[in-house]
Tab-separated table of C-alpha atoms in Angstrom:
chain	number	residue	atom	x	y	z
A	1	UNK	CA	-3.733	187.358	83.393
A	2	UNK	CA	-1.054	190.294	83.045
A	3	UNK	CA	0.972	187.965	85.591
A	4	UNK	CA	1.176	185.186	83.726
A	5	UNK	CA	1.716	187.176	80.587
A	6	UNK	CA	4.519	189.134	82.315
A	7	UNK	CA	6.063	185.585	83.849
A	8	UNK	CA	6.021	184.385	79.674
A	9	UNK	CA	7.984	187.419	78.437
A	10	UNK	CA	10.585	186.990	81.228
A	11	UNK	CA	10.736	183.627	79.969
A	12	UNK	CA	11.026	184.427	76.461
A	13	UNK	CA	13.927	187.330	77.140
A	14	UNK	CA	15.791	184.218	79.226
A	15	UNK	CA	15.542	181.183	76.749
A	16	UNK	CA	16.768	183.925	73.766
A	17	UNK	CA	19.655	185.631	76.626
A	18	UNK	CA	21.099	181.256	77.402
A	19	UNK	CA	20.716	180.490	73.715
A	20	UNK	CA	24.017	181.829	72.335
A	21	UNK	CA	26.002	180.555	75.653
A	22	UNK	CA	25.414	177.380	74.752
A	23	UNK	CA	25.294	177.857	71.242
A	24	UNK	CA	29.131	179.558	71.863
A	25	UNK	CA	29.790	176.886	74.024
A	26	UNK	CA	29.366	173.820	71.615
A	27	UNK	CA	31.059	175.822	69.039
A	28	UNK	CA	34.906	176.087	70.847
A	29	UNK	CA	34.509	172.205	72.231
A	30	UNK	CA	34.567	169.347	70.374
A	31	UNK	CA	33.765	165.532	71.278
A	32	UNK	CA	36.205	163.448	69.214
A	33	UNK	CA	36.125	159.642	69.581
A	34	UNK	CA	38.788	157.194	68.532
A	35	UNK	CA	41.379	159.983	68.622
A	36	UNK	CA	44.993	159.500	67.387
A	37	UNK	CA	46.872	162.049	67.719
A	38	UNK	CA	50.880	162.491	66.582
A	39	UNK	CA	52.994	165.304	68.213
A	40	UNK	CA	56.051	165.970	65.799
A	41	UNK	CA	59.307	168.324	66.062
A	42	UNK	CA	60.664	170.547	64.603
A	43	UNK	CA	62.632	168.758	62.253
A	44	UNK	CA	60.346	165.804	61.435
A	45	UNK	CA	60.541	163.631	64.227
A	46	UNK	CA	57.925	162.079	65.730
A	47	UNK	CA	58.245	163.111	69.861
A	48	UNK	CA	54.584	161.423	71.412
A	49	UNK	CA	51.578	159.674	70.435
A	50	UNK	CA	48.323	159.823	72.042
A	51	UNK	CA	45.514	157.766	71.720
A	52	UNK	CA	42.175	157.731	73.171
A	53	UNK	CA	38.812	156.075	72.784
A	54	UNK	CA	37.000	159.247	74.272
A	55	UNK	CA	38.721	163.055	74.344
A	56	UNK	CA	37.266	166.520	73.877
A	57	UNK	CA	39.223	169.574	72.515
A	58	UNK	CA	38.382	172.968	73.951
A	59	UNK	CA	39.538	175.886	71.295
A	60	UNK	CA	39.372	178.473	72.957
A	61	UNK	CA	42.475	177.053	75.598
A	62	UNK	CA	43.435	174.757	73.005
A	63	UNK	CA	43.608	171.942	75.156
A	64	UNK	CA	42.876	168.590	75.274
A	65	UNK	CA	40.906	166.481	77.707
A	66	UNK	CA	41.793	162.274	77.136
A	67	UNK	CA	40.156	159.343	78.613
A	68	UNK	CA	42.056	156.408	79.124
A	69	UNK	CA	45.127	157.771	77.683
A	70	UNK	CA	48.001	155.688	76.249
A	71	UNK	CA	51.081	157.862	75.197
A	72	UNK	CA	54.001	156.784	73.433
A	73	UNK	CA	57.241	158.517	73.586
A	74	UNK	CA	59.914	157.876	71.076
A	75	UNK	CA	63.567	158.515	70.898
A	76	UNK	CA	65.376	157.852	67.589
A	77	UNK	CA	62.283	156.617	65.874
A	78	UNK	CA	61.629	154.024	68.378
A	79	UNK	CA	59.446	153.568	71.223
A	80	UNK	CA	61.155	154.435	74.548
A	81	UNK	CA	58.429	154.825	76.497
A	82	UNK	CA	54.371	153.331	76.979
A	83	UNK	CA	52.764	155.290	79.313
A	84	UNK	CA	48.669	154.454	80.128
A	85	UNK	CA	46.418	156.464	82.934
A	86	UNK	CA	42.628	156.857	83.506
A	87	UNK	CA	42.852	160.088	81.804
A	88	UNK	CA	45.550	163.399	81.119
A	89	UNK	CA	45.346	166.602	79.148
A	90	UNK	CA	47.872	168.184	76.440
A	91	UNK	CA	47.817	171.733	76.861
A	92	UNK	CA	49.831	174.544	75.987
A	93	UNK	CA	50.495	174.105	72.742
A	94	UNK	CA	50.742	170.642	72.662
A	95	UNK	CA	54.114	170.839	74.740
A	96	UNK	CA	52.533	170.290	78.851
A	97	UNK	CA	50.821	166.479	79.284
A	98	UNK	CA	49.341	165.714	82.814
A	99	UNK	CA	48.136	162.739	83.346
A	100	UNK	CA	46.341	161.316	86.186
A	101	UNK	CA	44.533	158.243	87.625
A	102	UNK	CA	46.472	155.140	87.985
A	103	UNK	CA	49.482	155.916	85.853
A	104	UNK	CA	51.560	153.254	84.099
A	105	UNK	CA	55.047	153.506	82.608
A	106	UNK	CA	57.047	150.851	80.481
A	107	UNK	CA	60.295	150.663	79.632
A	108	UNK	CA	61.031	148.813	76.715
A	109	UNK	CA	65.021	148.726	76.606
A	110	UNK	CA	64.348	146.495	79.885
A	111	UNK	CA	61.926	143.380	80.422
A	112	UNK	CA	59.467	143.414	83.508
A	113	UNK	CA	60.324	147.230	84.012
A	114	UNK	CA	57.381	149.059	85.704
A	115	UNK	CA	57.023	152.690	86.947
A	116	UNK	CA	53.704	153.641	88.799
A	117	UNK	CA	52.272	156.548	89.930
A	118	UNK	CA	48.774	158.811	90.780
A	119	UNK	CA	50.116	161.660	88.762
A	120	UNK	CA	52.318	162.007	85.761
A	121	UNK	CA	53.441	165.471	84.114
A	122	UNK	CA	55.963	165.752	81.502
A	123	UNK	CA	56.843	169.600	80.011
A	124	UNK	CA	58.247	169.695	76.918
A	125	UNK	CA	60.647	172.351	77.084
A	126	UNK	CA	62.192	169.937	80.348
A	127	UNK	CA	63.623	166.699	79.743
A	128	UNK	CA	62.277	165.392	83.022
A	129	UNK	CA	58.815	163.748	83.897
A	130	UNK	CA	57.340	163.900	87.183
A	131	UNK	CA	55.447	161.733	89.410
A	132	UNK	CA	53.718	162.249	92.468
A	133	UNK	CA	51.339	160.167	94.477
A	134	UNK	CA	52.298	156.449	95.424
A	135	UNK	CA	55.068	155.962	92.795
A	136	UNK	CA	56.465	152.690	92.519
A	137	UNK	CA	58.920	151.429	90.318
A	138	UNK	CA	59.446	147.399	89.760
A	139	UNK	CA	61.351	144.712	88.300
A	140	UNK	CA	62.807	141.769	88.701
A	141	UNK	CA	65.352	142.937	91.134
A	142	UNK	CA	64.281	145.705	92.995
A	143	UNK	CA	60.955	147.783	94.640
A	144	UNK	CA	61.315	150.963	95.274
A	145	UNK	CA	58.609	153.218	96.579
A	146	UNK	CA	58.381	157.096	97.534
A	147	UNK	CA	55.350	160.514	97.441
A	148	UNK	CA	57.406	161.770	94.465
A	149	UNK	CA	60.009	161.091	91.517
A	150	UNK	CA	61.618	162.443	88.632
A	151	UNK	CA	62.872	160.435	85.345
A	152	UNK	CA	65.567	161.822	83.217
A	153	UNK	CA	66.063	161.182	79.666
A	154	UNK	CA	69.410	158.849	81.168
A	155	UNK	CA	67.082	156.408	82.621
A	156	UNK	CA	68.035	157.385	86.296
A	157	UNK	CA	65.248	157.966	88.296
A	158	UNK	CA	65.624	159.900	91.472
A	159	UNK	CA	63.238	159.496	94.420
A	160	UNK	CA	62.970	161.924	97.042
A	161	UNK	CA	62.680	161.732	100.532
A	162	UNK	CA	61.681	159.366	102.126
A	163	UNK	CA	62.454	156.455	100.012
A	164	UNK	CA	61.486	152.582	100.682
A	165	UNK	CA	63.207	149.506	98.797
A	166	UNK	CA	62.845	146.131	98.620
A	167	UNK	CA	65.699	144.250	97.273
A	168	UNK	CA	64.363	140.914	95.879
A	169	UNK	CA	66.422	137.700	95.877
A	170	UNK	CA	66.394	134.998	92.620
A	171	UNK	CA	63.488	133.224	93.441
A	172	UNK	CA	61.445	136.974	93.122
A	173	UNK	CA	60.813	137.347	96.685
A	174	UNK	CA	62.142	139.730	99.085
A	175	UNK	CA	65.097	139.977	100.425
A	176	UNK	CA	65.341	142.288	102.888
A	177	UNK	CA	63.936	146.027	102.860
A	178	UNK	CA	64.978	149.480	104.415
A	179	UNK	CA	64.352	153.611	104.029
A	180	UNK	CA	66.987	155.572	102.566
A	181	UNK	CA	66.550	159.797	102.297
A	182	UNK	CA	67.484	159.609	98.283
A	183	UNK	CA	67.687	156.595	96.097
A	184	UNK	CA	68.884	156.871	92.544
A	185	UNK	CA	67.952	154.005	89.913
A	186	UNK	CA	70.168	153.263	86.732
A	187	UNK	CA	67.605	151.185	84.569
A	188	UNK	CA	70.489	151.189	82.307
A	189	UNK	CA	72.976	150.019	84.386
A	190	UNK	CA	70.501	148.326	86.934
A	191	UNK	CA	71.858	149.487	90.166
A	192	UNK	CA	70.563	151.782	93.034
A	193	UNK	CA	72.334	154.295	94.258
A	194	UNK	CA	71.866	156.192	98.090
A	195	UNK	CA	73.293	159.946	98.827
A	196	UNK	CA	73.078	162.081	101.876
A	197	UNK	CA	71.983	165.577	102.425
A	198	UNK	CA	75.478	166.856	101.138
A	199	UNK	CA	74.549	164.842	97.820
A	200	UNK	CA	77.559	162.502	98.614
A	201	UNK	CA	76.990	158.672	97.718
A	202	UNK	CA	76.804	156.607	100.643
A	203	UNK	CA	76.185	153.275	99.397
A	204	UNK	CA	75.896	151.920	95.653
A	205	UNK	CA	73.992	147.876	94.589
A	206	UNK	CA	74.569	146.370	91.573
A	207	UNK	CA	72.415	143.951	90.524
């Protein structure tokens, strides 16, 4: 009897010792469905848009955890960017996004423009994104594929070493394909660009 008496006060003393863990812990995170959520400057203007039909805020890291993310980025008031992934995070303080899980990117100053990718991370305080695992980038000229890119706020897109293309002909099918050390890609100005180790152009394709 003074066993099982002793084995219920234990039990008592660890219920009450969990209870405010978890009580704490449901206090700084916070299930939010249906979440839109509107990053601004400075000055007014609206930088990113996040949606999400399932995210959870943690308080205490102030950081946000997004399920099937899609993220707008806008430049002059206007779209620039759609990006969509399985799911990302916004952390510190709203100015580092990572997202991750089949990662799409539109372009919307060019039709049928596509850039893919496993990861995606953008830092505010940088004016480049970053993608890593199995990027692609697509249209109707031109594949290019590579482990890594980066995306400046010009449009160019730099992939690093190695680099495979695929230059398409007018029917949409290919043309002929190669590896190149660095590519550069003008969505602007649609052409692909090639430079050596000494970061001298060795061959430039308009299209």
């Amino acid at each position: 009897m003074n066993n099982t008496y002793s084995f219920l006060i234990l039990l008592s003393l660890f219920i009450l010792g969990c209870s405010p863990n978890v009580f704490e812990e449901q206090k700084v995170t916070k299930k939010i469905d249906s979440l839109d959520l509107n990053i601004f400057s400075k000055s007014g203007d609206k930088k990113y848009s996040i949606t999400s039909p399932s995210s959870i805020y943690d308080a205490i890291n102030n950081k946000f955890q997004f399920k099937k993310t899609t993220i707008n980025i806008f430049h002059l008031g206007e779209t620039k960017y759609i990006i969509n992934s399985d799911e990302s995070t916004l952390s510190d303080n709203n100015k580092l996004i990572e997202l991750r899980g089949n990662v799409k990117l539109k372009t919307l100053n060019q039709d049928d423009d596509y850039l893919y990718a496993d990861n995606f991370i953008w830092n505010l305080d940088d004016t480049n994104y970053l993608l890593t695992g199995n990027v692609r980038y697509e249209n109707k000229n031109v594949i290019l594929t590579s482990g890594k890119a980066k995306m400046g706020p010009d449009n160019i897109i730099e992939f690093f070493n190695p680099v495979k293309y695929i230059i398409k002909d007018n029917n949409n099918e290919n043309k002929y394909e190669t590896n190149s050390e660095n590519a550069y890609y003008d969505i602007n100005k649609e052409s692909l660009s090639f430079k050596a180790r000494d970061k001298r152009v060795r061959s430039k394709i308009y299209f």
